[in-house]
PDB file of N, CA and C in Angstrom:
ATOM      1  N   UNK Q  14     155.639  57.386   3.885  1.00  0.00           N
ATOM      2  CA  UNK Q  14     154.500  57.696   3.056  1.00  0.00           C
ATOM      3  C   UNK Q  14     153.608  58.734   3.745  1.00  0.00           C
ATOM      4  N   UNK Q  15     153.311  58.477   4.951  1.00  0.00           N
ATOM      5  CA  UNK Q  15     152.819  59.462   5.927  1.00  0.00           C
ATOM      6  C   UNK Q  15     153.173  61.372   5.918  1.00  0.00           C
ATOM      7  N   UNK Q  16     154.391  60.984   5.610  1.00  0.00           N
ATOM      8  CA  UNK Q  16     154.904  62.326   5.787  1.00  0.00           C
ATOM      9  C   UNK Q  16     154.752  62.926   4.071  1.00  0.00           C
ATOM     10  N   UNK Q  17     154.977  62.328   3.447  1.00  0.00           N
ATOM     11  CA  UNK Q  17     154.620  62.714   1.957  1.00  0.00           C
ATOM     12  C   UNK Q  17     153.495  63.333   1.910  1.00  0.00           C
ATOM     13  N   UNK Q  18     151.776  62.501   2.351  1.00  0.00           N
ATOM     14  CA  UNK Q  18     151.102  62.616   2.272  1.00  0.00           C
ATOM     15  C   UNK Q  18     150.378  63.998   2.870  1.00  0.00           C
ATOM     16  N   UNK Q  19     151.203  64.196   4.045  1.00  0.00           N
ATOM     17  CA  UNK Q  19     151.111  65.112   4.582  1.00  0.00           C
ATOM     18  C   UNK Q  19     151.911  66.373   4.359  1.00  0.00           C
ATOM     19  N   UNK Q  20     152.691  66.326   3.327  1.00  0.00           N
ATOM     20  CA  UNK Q  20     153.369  67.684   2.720  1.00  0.00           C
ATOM     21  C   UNK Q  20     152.759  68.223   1.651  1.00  0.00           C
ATOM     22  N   UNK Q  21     151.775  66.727   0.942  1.00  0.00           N
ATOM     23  CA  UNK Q  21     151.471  67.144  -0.363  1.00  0.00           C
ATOM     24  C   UNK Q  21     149.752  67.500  -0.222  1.00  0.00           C
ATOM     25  N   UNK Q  22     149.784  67.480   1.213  1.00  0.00           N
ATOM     26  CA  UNK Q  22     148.247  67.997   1.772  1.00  0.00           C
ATOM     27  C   UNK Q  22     148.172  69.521   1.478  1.00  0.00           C
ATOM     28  N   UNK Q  23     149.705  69.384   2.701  1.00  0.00           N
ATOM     29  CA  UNK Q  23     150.142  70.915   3.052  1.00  0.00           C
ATOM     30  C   UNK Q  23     149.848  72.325   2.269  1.00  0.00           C
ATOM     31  N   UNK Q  24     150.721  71.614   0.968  1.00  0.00           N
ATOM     32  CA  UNK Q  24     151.514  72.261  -0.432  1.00  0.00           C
ATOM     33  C   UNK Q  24     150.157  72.856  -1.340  1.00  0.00           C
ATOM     34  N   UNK Q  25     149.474  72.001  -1.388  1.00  0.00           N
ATOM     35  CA  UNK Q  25     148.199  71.775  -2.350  1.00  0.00           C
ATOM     36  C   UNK Q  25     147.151  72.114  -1.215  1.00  0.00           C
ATOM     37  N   UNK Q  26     146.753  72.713   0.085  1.00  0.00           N
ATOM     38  CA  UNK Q  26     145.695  73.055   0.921  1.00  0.00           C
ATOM     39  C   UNK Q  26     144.353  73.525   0.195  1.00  0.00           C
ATOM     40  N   UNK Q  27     144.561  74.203  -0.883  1.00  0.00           N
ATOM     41  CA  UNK Q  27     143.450  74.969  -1.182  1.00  0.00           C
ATOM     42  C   UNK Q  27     142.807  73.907  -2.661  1.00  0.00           C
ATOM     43  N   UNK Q  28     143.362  72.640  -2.391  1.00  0.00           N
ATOM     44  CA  UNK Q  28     142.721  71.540  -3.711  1.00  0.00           C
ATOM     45  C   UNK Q  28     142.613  70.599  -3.274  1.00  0.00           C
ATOM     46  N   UNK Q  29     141.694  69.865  -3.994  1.00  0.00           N
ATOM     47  CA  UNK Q  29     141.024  68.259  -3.746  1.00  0.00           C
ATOM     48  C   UNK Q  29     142.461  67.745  -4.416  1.00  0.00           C
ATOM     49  N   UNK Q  30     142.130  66.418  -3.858  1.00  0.00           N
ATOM     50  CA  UNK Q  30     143.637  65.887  -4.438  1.00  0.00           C
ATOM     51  C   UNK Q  30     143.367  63.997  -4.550  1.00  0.00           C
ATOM     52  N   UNK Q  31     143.724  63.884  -6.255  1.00  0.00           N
ATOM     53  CA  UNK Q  31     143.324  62.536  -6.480  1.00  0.00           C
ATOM     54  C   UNK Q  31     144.510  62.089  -6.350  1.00  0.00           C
ATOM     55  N   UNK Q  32     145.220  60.889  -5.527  1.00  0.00           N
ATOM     56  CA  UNK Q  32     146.670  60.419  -6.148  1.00  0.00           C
ATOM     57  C   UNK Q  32     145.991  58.964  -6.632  1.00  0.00           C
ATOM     58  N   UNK Q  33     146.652  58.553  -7.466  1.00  0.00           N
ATOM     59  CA  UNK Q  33     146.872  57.061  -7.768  1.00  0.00           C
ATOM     60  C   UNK Q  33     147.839  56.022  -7.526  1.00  0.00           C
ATOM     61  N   UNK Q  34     147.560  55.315  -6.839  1.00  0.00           N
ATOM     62  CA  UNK Q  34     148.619  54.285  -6.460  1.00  0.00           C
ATOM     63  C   UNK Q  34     148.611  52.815  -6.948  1.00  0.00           C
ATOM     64  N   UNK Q  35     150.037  52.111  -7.233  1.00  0.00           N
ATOM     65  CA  UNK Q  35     149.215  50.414  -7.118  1.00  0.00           C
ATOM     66  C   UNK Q  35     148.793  50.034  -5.963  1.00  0.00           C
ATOM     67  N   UNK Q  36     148.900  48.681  -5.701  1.00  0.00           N
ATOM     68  CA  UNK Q  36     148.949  47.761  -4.515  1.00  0.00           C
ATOM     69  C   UNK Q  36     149.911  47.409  -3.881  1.00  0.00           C
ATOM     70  N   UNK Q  37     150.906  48.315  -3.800  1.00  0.00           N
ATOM     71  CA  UNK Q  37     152.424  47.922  -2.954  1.00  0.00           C
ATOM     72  C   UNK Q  37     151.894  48.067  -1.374  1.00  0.00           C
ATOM     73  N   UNK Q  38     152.866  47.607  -0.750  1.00  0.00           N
ATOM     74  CA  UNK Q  38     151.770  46.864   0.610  1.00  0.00           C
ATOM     75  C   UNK Q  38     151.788  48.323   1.421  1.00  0.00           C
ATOM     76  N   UNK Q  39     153.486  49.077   1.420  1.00  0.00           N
ATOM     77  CA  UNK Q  39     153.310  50.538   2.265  1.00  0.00           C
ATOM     78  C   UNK Q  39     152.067  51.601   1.612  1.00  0.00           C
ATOM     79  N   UNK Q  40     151.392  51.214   0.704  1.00  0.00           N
ATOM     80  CA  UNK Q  40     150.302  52.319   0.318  1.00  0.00           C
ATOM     81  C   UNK Q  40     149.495  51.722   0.905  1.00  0.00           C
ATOM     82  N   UNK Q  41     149.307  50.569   1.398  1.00  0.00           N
ATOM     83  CA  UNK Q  41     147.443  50.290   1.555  1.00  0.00           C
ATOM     84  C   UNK Q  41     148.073  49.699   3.388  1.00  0.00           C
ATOM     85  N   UNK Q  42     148.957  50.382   4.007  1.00  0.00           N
ATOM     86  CA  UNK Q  42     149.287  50.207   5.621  1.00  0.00           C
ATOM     87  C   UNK Q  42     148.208  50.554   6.088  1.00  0.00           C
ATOM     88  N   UNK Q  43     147.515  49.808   7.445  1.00  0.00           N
ATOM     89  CA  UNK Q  43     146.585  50.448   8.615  1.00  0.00           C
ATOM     90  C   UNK Q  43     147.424  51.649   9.020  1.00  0.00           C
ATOM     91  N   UNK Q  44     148.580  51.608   9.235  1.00  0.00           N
ATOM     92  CA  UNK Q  44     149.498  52.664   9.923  1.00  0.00           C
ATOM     93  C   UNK Q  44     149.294  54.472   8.814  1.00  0.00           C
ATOM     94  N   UNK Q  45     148.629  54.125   7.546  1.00  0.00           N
ATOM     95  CA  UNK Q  45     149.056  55.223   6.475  1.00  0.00           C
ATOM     96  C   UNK Q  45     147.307  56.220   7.278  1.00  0.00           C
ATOM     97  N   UNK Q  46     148.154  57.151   7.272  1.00  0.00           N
ATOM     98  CA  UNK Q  46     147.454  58.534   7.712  1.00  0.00           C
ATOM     99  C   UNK Q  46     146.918  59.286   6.163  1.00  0.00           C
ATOM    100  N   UNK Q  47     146.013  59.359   5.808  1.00  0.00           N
ATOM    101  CA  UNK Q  47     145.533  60.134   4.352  1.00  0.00           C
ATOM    102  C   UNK Q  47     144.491  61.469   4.987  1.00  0.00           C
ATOM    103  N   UNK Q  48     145.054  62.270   4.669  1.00  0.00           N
ATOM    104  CA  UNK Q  48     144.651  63.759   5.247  1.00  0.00           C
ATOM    105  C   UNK Q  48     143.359  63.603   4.087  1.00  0.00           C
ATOM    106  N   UNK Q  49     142.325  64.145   4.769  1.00  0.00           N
ATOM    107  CA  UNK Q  49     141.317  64.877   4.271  1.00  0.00           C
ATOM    108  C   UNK Q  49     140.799  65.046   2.858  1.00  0.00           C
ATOM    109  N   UNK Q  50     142.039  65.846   1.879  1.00  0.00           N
ATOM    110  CA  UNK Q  50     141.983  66.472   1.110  1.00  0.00           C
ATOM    111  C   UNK Q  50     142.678  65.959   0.100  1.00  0.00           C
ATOM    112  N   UNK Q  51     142.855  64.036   0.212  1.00  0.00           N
ATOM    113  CA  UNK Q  51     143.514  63.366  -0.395  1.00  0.00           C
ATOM    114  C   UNK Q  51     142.824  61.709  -0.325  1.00  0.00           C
ATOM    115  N   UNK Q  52     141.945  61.989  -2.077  1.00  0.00           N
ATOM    116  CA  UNK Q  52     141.178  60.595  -2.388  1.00  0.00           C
ATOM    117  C   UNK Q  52     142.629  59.772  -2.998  1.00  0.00           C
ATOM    118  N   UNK Q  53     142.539  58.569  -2.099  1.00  0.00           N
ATOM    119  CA  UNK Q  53     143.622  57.462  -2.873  1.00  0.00           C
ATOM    120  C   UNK Q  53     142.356  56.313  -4.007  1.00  0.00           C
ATOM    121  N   UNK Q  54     143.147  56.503  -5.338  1.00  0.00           N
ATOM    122  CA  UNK Q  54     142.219  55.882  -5.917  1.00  0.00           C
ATOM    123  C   UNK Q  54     143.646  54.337  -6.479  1.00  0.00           C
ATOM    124  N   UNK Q  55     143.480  53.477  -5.769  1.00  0.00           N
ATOM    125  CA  UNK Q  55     144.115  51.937  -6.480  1.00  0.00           C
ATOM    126  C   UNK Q  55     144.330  51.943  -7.710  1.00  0.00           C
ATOM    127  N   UNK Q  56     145.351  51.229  -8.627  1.00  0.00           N
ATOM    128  CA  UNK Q  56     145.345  50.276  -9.361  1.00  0.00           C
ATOM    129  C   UNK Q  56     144.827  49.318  -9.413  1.00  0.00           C
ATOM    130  N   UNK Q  57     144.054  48.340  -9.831  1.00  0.00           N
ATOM    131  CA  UNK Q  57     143.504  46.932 -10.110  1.00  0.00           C
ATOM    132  C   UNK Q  57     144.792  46.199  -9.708  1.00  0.00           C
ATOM    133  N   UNK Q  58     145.025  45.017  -8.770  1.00  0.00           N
ATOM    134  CA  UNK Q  58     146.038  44.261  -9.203  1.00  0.00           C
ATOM    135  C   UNK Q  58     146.711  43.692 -10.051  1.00  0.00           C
ATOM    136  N   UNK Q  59     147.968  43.628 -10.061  1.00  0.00           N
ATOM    137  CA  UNK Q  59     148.417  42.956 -11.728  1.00  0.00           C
ATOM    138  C   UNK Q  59     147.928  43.337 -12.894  1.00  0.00           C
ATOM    139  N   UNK Q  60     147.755  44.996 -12.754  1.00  0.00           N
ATOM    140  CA  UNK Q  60     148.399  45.420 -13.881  1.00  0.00           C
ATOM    141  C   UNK Q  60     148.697  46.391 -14.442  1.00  0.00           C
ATOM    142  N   UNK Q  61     149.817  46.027 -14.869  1.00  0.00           N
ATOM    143  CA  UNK Q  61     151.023  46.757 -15.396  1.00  0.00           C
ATOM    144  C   UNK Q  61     151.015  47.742 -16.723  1.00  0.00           C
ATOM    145  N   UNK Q  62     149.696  47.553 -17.454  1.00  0.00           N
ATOM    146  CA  UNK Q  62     149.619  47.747 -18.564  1.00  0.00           C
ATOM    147  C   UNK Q  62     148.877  49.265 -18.031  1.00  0.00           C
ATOM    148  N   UNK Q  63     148.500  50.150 -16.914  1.00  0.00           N
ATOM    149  CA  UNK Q  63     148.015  50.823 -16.387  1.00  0.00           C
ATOM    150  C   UNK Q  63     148.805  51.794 -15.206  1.00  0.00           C
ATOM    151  N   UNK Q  64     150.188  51.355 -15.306  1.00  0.00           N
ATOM    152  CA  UNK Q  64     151.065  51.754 -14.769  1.00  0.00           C
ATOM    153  C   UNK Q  64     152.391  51.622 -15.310  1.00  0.00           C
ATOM    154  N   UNK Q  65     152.103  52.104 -16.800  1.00  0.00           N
ATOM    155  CA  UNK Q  65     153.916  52.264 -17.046  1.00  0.00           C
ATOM    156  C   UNK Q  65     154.884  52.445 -17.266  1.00  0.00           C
ATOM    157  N   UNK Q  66     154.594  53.334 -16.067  1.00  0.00           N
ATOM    158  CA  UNK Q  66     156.090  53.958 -15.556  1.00  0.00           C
ATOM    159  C   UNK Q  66     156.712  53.064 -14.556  1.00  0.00           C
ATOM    160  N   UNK Q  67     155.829  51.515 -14.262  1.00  0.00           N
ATOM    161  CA  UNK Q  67     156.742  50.738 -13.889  1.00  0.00           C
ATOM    162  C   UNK Q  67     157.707  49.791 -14.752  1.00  0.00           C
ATOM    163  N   UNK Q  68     157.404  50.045 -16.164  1.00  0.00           N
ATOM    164  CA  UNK Q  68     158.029  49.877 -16.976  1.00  0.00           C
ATOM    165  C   UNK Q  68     159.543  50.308 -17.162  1.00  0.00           C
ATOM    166  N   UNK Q  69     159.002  51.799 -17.000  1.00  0.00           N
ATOM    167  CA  UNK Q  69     160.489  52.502 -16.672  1.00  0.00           C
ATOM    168  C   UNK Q  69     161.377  52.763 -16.251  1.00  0.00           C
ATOM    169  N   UNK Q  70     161.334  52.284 -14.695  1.00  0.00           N
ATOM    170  CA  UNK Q  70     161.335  51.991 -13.441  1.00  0.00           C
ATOM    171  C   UNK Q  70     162.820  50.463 -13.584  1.00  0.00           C
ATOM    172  N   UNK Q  71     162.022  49.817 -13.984  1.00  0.00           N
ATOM    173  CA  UNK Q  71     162.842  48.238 -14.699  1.00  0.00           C
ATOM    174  C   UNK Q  71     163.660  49.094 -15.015  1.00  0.00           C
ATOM    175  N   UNK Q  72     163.438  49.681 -16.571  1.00  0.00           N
ATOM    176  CA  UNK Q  72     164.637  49.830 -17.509  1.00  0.00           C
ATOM    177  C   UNK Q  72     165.833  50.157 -17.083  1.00  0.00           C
ATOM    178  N   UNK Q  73     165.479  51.299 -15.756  1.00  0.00           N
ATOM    179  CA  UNK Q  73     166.106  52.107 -15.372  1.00  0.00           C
ATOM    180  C   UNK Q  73     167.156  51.574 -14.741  1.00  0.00           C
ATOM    181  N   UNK Q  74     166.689  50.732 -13.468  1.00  0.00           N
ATOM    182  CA  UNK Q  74     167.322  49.510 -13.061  1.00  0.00           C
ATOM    183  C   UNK Q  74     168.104  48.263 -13.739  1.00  0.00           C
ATOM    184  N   UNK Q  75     167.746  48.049 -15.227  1.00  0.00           N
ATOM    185  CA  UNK Q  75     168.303  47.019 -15.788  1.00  0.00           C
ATOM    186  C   UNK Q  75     170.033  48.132 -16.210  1.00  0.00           C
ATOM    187  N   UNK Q  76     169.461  49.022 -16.161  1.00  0.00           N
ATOM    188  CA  UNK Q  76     170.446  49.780 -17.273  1.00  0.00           C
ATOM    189  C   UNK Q  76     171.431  50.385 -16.556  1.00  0.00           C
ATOM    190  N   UNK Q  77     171.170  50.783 -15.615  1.00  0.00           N
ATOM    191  CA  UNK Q  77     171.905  52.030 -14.766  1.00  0.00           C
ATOM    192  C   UNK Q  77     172.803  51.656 -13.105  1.00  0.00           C
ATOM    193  N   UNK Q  78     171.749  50.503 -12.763  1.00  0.00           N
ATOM    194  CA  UNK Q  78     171.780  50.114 -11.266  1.00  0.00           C
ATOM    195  C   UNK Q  78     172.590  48.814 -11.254  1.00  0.00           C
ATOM    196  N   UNK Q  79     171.570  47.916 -11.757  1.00  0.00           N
ATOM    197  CA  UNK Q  79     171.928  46.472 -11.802  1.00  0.00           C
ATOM    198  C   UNK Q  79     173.365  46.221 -12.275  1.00  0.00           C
ATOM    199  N   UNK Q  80     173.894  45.115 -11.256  1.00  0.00           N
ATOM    200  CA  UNK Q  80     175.438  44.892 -11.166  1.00  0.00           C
ATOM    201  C   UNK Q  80     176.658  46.108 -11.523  1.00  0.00           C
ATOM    202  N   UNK Q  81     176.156  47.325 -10.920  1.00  0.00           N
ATOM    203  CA  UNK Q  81     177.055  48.325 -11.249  1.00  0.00           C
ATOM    204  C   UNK Q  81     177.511  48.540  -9.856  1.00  0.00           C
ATOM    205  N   UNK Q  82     178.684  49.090  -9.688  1.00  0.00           N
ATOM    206  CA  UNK Q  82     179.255  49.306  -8.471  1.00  0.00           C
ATOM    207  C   UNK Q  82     179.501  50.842  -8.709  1.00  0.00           C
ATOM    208  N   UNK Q  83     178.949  52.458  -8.047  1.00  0.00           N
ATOM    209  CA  UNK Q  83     179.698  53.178  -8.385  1.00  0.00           C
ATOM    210  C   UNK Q  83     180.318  53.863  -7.085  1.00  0.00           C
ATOM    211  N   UNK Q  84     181.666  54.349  -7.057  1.00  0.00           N
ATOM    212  CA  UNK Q  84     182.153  54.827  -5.918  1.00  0.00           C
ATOM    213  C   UNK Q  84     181.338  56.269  -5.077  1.00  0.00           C
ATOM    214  N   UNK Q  85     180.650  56.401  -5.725  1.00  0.00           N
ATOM    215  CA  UNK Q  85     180.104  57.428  -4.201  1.00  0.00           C
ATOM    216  C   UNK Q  85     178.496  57.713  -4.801  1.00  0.00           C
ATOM    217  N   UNK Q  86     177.984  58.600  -4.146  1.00  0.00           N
ATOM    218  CA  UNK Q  86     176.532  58.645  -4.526  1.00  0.00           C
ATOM    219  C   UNK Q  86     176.279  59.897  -5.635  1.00  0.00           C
ATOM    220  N   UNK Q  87     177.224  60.523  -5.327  1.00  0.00           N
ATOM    221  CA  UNK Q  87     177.316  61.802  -6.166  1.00  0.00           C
ATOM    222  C   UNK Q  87     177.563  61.271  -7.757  1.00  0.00           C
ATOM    223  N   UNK Q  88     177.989  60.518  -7.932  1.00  0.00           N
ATOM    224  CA  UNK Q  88     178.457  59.867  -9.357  1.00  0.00           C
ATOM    225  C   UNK Q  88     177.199  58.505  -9.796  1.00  0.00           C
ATOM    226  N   UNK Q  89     176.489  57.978  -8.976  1.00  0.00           N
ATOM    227  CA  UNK Q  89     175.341  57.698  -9.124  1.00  0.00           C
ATOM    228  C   UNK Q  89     173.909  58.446  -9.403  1.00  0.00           C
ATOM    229  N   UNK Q  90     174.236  59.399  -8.737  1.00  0.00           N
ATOM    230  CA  UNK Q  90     173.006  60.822  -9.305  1.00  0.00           C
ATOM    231  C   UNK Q  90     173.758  61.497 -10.222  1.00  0.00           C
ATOM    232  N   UNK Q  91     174.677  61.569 -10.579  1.00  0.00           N
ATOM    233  CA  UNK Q  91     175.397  62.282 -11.832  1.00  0.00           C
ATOM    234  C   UNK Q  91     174.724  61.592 -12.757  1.00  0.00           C
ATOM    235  N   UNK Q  92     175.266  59.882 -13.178  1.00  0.00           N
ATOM    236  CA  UNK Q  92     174.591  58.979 -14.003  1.00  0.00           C
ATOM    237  C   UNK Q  92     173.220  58.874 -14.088  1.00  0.00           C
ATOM    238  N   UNK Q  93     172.584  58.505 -13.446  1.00  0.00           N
ATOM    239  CA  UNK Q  93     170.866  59.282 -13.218  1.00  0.00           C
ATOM    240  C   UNK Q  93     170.352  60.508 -13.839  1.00  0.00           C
ATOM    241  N   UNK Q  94     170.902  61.977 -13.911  1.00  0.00           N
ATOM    242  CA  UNK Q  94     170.914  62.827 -14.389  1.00  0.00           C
ATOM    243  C   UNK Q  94     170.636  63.019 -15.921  1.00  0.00           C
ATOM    244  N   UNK Q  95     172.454  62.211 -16.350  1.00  0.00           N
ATOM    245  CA  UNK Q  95     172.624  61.922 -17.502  1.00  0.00           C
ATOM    246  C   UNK Q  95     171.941  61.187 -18.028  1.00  0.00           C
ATOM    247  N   UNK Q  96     171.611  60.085 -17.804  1.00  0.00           N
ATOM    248  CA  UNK Q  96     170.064  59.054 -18.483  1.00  0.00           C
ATOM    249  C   UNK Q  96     168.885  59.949 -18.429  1.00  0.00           C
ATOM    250  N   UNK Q  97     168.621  60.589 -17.745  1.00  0.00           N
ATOM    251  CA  UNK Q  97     167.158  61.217 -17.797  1.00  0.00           C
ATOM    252  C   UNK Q  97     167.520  62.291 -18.774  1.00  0.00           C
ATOM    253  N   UNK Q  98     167.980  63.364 -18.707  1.00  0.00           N
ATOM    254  CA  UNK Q  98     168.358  64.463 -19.706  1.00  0.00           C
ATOM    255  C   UNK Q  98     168.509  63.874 -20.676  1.00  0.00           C
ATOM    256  N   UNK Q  99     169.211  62.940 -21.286  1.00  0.00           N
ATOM    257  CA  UNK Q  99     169.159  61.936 -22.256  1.00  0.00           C
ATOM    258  C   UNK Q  99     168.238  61.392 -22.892  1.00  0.00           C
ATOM    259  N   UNK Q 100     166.760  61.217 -22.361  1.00  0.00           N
ATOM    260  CA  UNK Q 100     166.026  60.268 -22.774  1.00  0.00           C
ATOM    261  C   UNK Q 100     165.320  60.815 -24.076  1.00  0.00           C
ATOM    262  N   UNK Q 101     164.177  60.385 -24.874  1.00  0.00           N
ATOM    263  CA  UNK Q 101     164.294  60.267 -25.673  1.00  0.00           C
ATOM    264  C   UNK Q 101     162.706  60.282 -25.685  1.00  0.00           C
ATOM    265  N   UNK Q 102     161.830  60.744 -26.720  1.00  0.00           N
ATOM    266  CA  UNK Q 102     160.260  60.032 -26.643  1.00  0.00           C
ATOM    267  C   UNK Q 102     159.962  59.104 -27.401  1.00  0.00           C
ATOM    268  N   UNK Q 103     160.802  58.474 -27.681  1.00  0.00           N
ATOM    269  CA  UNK Q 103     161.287  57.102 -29.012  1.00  0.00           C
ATOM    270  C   UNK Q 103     161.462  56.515 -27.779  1.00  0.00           C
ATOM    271  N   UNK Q 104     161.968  56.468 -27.010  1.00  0.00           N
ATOM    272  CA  UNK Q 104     162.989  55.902 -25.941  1.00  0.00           C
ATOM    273  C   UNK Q 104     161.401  55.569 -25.054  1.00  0.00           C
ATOM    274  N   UNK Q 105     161.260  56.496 -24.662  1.00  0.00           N
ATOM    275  CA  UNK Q 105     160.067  56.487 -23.599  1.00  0.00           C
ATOM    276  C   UNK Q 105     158.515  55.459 -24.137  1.00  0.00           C
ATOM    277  N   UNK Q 106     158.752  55.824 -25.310  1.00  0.00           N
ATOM    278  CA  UNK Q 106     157.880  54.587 -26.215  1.00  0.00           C
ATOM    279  C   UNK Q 106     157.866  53.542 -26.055  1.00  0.00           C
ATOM    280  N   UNK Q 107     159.369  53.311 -26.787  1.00  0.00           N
ATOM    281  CA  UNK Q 107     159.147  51.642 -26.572  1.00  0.00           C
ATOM    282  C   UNK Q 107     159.432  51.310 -25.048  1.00  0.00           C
ATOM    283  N   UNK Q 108     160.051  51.928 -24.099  1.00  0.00           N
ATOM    284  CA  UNK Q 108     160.355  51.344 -23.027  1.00  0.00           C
ATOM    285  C   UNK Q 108     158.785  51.096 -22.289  1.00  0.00           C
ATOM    286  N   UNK Q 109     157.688  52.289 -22.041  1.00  0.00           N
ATOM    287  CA  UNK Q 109     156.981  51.849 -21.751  1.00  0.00           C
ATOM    288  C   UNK Q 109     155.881  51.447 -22.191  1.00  0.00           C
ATOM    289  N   UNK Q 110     155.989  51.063 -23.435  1.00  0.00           N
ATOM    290  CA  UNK Q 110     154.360  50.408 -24.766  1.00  0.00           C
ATOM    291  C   UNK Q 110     153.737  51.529 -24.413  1.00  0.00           C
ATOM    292  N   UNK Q 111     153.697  52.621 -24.425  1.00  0.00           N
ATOM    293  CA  UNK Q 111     153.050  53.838 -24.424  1.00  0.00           C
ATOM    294  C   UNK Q 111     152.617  54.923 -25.592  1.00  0.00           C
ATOM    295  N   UNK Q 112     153.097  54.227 -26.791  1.00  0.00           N
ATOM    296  CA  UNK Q 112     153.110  55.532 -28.138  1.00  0.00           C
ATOM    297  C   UNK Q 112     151.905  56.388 -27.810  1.00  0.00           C
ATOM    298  N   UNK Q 113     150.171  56.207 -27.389  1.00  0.00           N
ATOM    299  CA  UNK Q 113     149.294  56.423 -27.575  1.00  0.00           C
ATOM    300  C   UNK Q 113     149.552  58.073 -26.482  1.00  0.00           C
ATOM    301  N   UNK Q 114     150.086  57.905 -25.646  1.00  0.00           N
ATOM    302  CA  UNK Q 114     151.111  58.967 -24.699  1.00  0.00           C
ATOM    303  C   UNK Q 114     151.244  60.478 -25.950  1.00  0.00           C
ATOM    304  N   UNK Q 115     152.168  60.239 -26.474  1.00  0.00           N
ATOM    305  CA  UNK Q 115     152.903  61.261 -26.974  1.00  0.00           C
ATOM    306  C   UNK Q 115     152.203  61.345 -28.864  1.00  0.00           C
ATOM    307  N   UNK Q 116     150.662  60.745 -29.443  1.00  0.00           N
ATOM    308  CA  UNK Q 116     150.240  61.210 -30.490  1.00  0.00           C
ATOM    309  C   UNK Q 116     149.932  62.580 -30.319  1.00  0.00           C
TER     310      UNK Q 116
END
């Protein structure tokens, strides 16, 4: 996270920079270094209804990952590819209760 933080300092030098995060425990580390030029503003705990693209996140996993075995990684980011190029804003709707998104 450290090093992210510090590329996307880098990249973006000449801007204030809001990110938003939840409460996953590697964002809120004593160990996390936040450069300067980078306000971390939380999620509220538990909830989801404010983040979701962790919605999508699931789907993605229910659909693509979960109990699949694929022989190399290249054919796992192939499939990845193909679902995303694929998707849909019907799709993106209902997956994440979002219609209010795309009026």
């Amino acid at each position: 996270m450290n090093i992210f933080l510090e590329q996307m300092s880098k990249n973006l030098e000449s801007r204030e920079i809001f990110l938003i995060m939840d409460c996953a425990s590697w964002h809120r580390s004593k160990g996390l270094k936040i450069p300067e030029s980078i306000t971390i503003i939380y999620f509220p705990p538990y909830s989801p209804e404010l983040n979701p693209v962790e919605r999508f996140w699931q789907y993605l996993k229910d659909n693509i990952i979960k109990n699949k075995i694929y022989d190399s990684i290249q054919l796992l980011e192939k499939t990845l590819c193909v679902f995303i190029v694929c998707l849909t804003q019907d799709l993106l709707k209902q997956v994440c209760n979002v219609s209010y998104l795309f009026s």
